[in-house]
PDB file of C-alpha atoms and ligand atoms in Angstrom:
ATOM      1  CA  MET A   1     150.576 -61.274 177.637  1.00 49.00           C
ATOM      2  CA  GLY A   2     153.002 -63.475 175.687  1.00 56.00           C
ATOM      3  CA  MET A   3     152.474 -64.141 172.022  1.00 69.00           C
ATOM      4  CA  GLU A   4     152.679 -67.445 170.189  1.00 74.00           C
ATOM      5  CA  TRP A   5     154.594 -67.689 166.955  1.00 78.00           C
ATOM      6  CA  THR A   6     152.380 -69.190 164.266  1.00 78.00           C
ATOM      7  CA  ALA A   7     152.744 -69.606 160.505  1.00 78.00           C
ATOM      8  CA  ARG A   8     150.271 -66.732 160.136  1.00 75.00           C
ATOM      9  CA  LEU A   9     152.996 -64.397 161.401  1.00 77.00           C
ATOM     10  CA  ALA A  10     155.570 -65.418 158.805  1.00 81.00           C
ATOM     11  CA  VAL A  11     156.347 -62.764 156.200  1.00 79.00           C
ATOM     12  CA  GLY A  12     157.801 -65.355 153.807  1.00 81.00           C
ATOM     13  CA  ILE A  13     161.433 -64.179 153.813  1.00 83.00           C
ATOM     14  CA  ASP A  14     163.553 -66.779 155.639  1.00 86.00           C
ATOM     15  CA  ASP A  15     166.158 -64.542 157.311  1.00 85.00           C
ATOM     16  CA  ILE A  16     163.571 -62.072 158.509  1.00 86.00           C
ATOM     17  CA  ASP A  17     161.247 -64.807 159.755  1.00 88.00           C
ATOM     18  CA  ALA A  18     164.081 -66.480 161.663  1.00 91.00           C
ATOM     19  CA  GLN A  19     164.915 -63.152 163.334  1.00 89.00           C
ATOM     20  CA  HIS A  20     161.277 -62.466 164.171  1.00 89.00           C
ATOM     21  CA  ARG A  21     160.861 -65.958 165.589  1.00 91.00           C
ATOM     22  CA  GLU A  22     163.873 -65.398 167.838  1.00 91.00           C
ATOM     23  CA  LEU A  23     162.382 -62.111 169.036  1.00 89.00           C
ATOM     24  CA  PHE A  24     159.074 -63.827 169.864  1.00 89.00           C
ATOM     25  CA  ARG A  25     160.995 -66.509 171.754  1.00 91.00           C
ATOM     26  CA  ARG A  26     162.808 -63.852 173.798  1.00 90.00           C
ATOM     27  CA  VAL A  27     159.655 -61.885 174.565  1.00 89.00           C
ATOM     28  CA  ASN A  28     157.877 -65.044 175.717  1.00 89.00           C
ATOM     29  CA  GLY A  29     160.931 -65.992 177.761  1.00 90.00           C
ATOM     30  CA  LEU A  30     160.817 -62.650 179.557  1.00 89.00           C
ATOM     31  CA  VAL A  31     157.055 -62.867 180.162  1.00 88.00           C
ATOM     32  CA  THR A  32     157.416 -66.426 181.506  1.00 91.00           C
ATOM     33  CA  ALA A  33     160.295 -65.343 183.732  1.00 90.00           C
ATOM     34  CA  MET A  34     158.176 -62.510 185.120  1.00 87.00           C
ATOM     35  CA  GLY A  35     155.327 -64.954 185.846  1.00 89.00           C
ATOM     36  CA  GLU A  36     157.823 -67.064 187.793  1.00 91.00           C
ATOM     37  CA  ARG A  37     159.230 -63.978 189.522  1.00 89.00           C
ATOM     38  CA  ARG A  38     162.528 -64.335 187.683  1.00 88.00           C
ATOM     39  CA  GLY A  39     161.948 -61.203 185.602  1.00 87.00           C
ATOM     40  CA  ARG A  40     164.777 -59.278 187.214  1.00 87.00           C
ATOM     41  CA  GLU A  41     167.284 -62.052 186.517  1.00 86.00           C
ATOM     42  CA  GLU A  42     166.196 -62.345 182.910  1.00 88.00           C
ATOM     43  CA  LEU A  43     166.219 -58.617 182.291  1.00 90.00           C
ATOM     44  CA  ALA A  44     169.915 -57.915 181.690  1.00 88.00           C
ATOM     45  CA  GLU A  45     170.152 -60.813 179.274  1.00 90.00           C
ATOM     46  CA  VAL A  46     167.098 -59.698 177.290  1.00 91.00           C
ATOM     47  CA  VAL A  47     168.379 -56.124 177.080  1.00 92.00           C
ATOM     48  CA  ALA A  48     171.794 -57.316 175.856  1.00 92.00           C
ATOM     49  CA  PHE A  49     170.078 -59.514 173.288  1.00 92.00           C
ATOM     50  CA  LEU A  50     167.857 -56.658 172.091  1.00 92.00           C
ATOM     51  CA  ARG A  51     170.695 -54.207 171.574  1.00 91.00           C
ATOM     52  CA  ALA A  52     172.553 -56.705 169.388  1.00 92.00           C
ATOM     53  CA  TYR A  53     169.314 -57.802 167.712  1.00 91.00           C
ATOM     54  CA  VAL A  54     168.233 -54.350 166.570  1.00 91.00           C
ATOM     55  CA  ASP A  55     171.614 -53.751 164.912  1.00 90.00           C
ATOM     56  CA  VAL A  56     171.545 -56.981 162.905  1.00 91.00           C
ATOM     57  CA  HIS A  57     167.835 -57.155 162.186  1.00 92.00           C
ATOM     58  CA  PHE A  58     167.252 -53.499 161.285  1.00 94.00           C
ATOM     59  CA  GLU A  59     170.342 -53.574 159.070  1.00 93.00           C
ATOM     60  CA  ALA A  60     168.979 -56.637 157.236  1.00 91.00           C
ATOM     61  CA  GLU A  61     165.653 -54.899 156.670  1.00 93.00           C
ATOM     62  CA  ALA A  62     167.374 -51.662 155.604  1.00 94.00           C
ATOM     63  CA  ARG A  63     169.301 -53.617 152.935  1.00 92.00           C
ATOM     64  CA  LEU A  64     166.073 -55.162 151.682  1.00 90.00           C
ATOM     65  CA  MET A  65     164.402 -51.760 151.513  1.00 93.00           C
ATOM     66  CA  ALA A  66     167.322 -50.258 149.581  1.00 94.00           C
ATOM     67  CA  ARG A  67     167.616 -53.201 147.196  1.00 90.00           C
ATOM     68  CA  THR A  68     163.934 -53.153 146.330  1.00 92.00           C
ATOM     69  CA  ARG A  69     163.584 -49.331 146.412  1.00 93.00           C
ATOM     70  CA  TYR A  70     160.778 -49.656 148.928  1.00 95.00           C
ATOM     71  CA  PRO A  71     158.632 -46.483 148.882  1.00 95.00           C
ATOM     72  CA  GLY A  72     157.767 -46.799 152.596  1.00 96.00           C
ATOM     73  CA  ARG A  73     161.336 -46.972 153.838  1.00 95.00           C
ATOM     74  CA  ALA A  74     161.477 -43.553 155.564  1.00 97.00           C
ATOM     75  CA  PHE A  75     158.426 -44.427 157.670  1.00 97.00           C
ATOM     76  CA  HIS A  76     159.742 -47.929 158.350  1.00 97.00           C
ATOM     77  CA  ALA A  77     163.195 -46.651 159.331  1.00 97.00           C
ATOM     78  CA  ALA A  78     161.572 -44.075 161.648  1.00 97.00           C
ATOM     79  CA  GLU A  79     159.774 -46.878 163.525  1.00 97.00           C
ATOM     80  CA  HIS A  80     163.097 -48.724 163.859  1.00 96.00           C
ATOM     81  CA  ALA A  81     164.809 -45.587 165.201  1.00 96.00           C
ATOM     82  CA  HIS A  82     161.990 -45.034 167.689  1.00 96.00           C
ATOM     83  CA  PHE A  83     162.163 -48.607 168.970  1.00 95.00           C
ATOM     84  CA  ARG A  84     165.951 -48.447 169.235  1.00 95.00           C
ATOM     85  CA  ALA A  85     165.620 -45.260 171.323  1.00 96.00           C
ATOM     86  CA  GLN A  86     163.038 -46.947 173.596  1.00 95.00           C
ATOM     87  CA  VAL A  87     165.333 -49.941 174.143  1.00 93.00           C
ATOM     88  CA  GLU A  88     168.230 -47.602 174.935  1.00 94.00           C
ATOM     89  CA  GLU A  89     166.064 -45.678 177.380  1.00 94.00           C
ATOM     90  CA  VAL A  90     165.147 -48.833 179.307  1.00 92.00           C
ATOM     91  CA  ALA A  91     168.796 -49.947 179.196  1.00 92.00           C
ATOM     92  CA  SER A  92     169.993 -46.658 180.673  1.00 94.00           C
ATOM     93  CA  ARG A  93     167.340 -46.756 183.423  1.00 93.00           C
ATOM     94  CA  ILE A  94     168.467 -50.272 184.309  1.00 91.00           C
ATOM     95  CA  ALA A  95     172.067 -49.076 184.347  1.00 90.00           C
ATOM     96  CA  ALA A  96     171.018 -46.283 186.743  1.00 93.00           C
ATOM     97  CA  ASP A  97     168.608 -48.172 189.072  1.00 90.00           C
ATOM     98  CA  GLY A  98     169.594 -51.815 188.673  1.00 88.00           C
ATOM     99  CA  ALA A  99     167.325 -54.536 187.329  1.00 87.00           C
ATOM    100  CA  GLU A 100     164.116 -53.448 189.071  1.00 88.00           C
ATOM    101  CA  SER A 101     161.057 -55.522 188.259  1.00 87.00           C
ATOM    102  CA  HIS A 102     159.105 -52.498 186.978  1.00 90.00           C
ATOM    103  CA  HIS A 103     161.744 -52.252 184.236  1.00 91.00           C
ATOM    104  CA  ALA A 104     160.951 -55.835 183.246  1.00 89.00           C
ATOM    105  CA  VAL A 105     157.244 -54.972 183.103  1.00 89.00           C
ATOM    106  CA  LYS A 106     157.978 -51.876 181.021  1.00 91.00           C
ATOM    107  CA  LEU A 107     160.219 -53.773 178.633  1.00 91.00           C
ATOM    108  CA  ALA A 108     157.757 -56.648 178.186  1.00 90.00           C
ATOM    109  CA  GLY A 109     155.008 -54.125 177.379  1.00 91.00           C
ATOM    110  CA  LEU A 110     157.281 -52.386 174.890  1.00 93.00           C
ATOM    111  CA  LEU A 111     158.133 -55.658 173.192  1.00 91.00           C
ATOM    112  CA  CYS A 112     154.537 -56.885 172.948  1.00 89.00           C
ATOM    113  CA  GLU A 113     153.535 -53.547 171.451  1.00 92.00           C
ATOM    114  CA  TRP A 114     156.425 -53.809 168.990  1.00 92.00           C
ATOM    115  CA  LEU A 115     155.358 -57.278 167.865  1.00 88.00           C
ATOM    116  CA  ARG A 116     151.788 -56.112 167.336  1.00 88.00           C
ATOM    117  CA  GLN A 117     152.441 -52.782 165.702  1.00 91.00           C
ATOM    118  CA  HIS A 118     155.641 -53.253 163.786  1.00 93.00           C
ATOM    119  CA  VAL A 119     156.244 -56.946 163.145  1.00 90.00           C
ATOM    120  CA  LEU A 120     152.624 -57.726 162.347  1.00 88.00           C
ATOM    121  CA  LEU A 121     151.883 -54.607 160.284  1.00 91.00           C
ATOM    122  CA  THR A 122     154.898 -52.598 159.118  1.00 94.00           C
ATOM    123  CA  ASP A 123     157.186 -55.574 158.469  1.00 93.00           C
ATOM    124  CA  ARG A 124     154.388 -57.392 156.689  1.00 91.00           C
ATOM    125  CA  GLN A 125     153.908 -54.479 154.281  1.00 93.00           C
ATOM    126  CA  LEU A 126     157.645 -54.518 153.550  1.00 92.00           C
ATOM    127  CA  ALA A 127     157.630 -58.281 152.998  1.00 89.00           C
ATOM    128  CA  ASP A 128     154.690 -58.037 150.590  1.00 90.00           C
ATOM    129  CA  HIS A 129     156.603 -55.430 148.617  1.00 92.00           C
ATOM    130  CA  VAL A 130     159.851 -57.456 148.596  1.00 88.00           C
ATOM    131  CA  ARG A 131     158.126 -60.633 147.422  1.00 85.00           C
ATOM    132  CA  ALA A 132     156.357 -58.727 144.637  1.00 89.00           C
ATOM    133  CA  GLU A 133     159.653 -57.122 143.526  1.00 84.00           C
ATOM    134  CA  ASP A 134     161.488 -60.437 143.563  1.00 78.00           C
ATOM    135  CA  LEU A 135     158.745 -62.026 141.508  1.00 77.00           C
ATOM    136  CA  LEU A 136     159.033 -59.228 138.940  1.00 74.00           C
ATOM    137  CA  ASP A 137     162.826 -59.586 138.905  1.00 74.00           C
ATOM    138  CA  ASP A 138     162.605 -63.331 138.360  1.00 72.00           C
ATOM    139  CA  ARG A 139     160.255 -62.881 135.424  1.00 69.00           C
ATOM    140  CA  TRP A 140     162.425 -60.142 133.965  1.00 63.00           C
ATOM    141  CA  ARG A 141     165.486 -62.342 134.134  1.00 62.00           C
ATOM    142  CA  GLY A 142     163.608 -65.345 132.867  1.00 58.00           C
ATOM    143  CA  GLY A 143     163.618 -67.538 135.926  1.00 51.00           C
ATOM    144  CA  GLY A 144     165.557 -66.094 138.804  1.00 47.00           C
ATOM    145  CA  GLU A 145     169.176 -66.725 137.857  1.00 49.00           C
ATOM    146  CA  GLY A 146     171.788 -64.313 139.196  1.00 46.00           C
TER     147      GLY A 146
HETATM  148 FE1  LIG B 201     161.076 -53.631 160.516  1.00 66.71          FE
END
């Protein structure tokens, strides 16, 4: 159920790749914890991480999309908003019921789906666009100064 980070997953933008790698690490940590029946203990920490993560990471991607006038940014931002809402929903259920193990299962499923659908597809499309724009900019400026 966990996913390995490999070079194949890199989008080629350092900040974004570092943030994605951290997310993979957290997802694998949660899955491992569940396998060792420590899922409930790990849960609160992962949820706290995710809430902070989405703020920083989605903001970084939003800046990239604005800077490069990315045509797909409404769709991309909608996926971010949907994921943020899903994380908040799990967080509020945990707040209501406590760290039940079915919440850990639900969250791990959500995260694996997110890695597959968004990080591997939607983020990759954005990264391809950003790299192409930056290449054009560098040529326009005659070598990437400024
Ligand atoms: Fe994204």
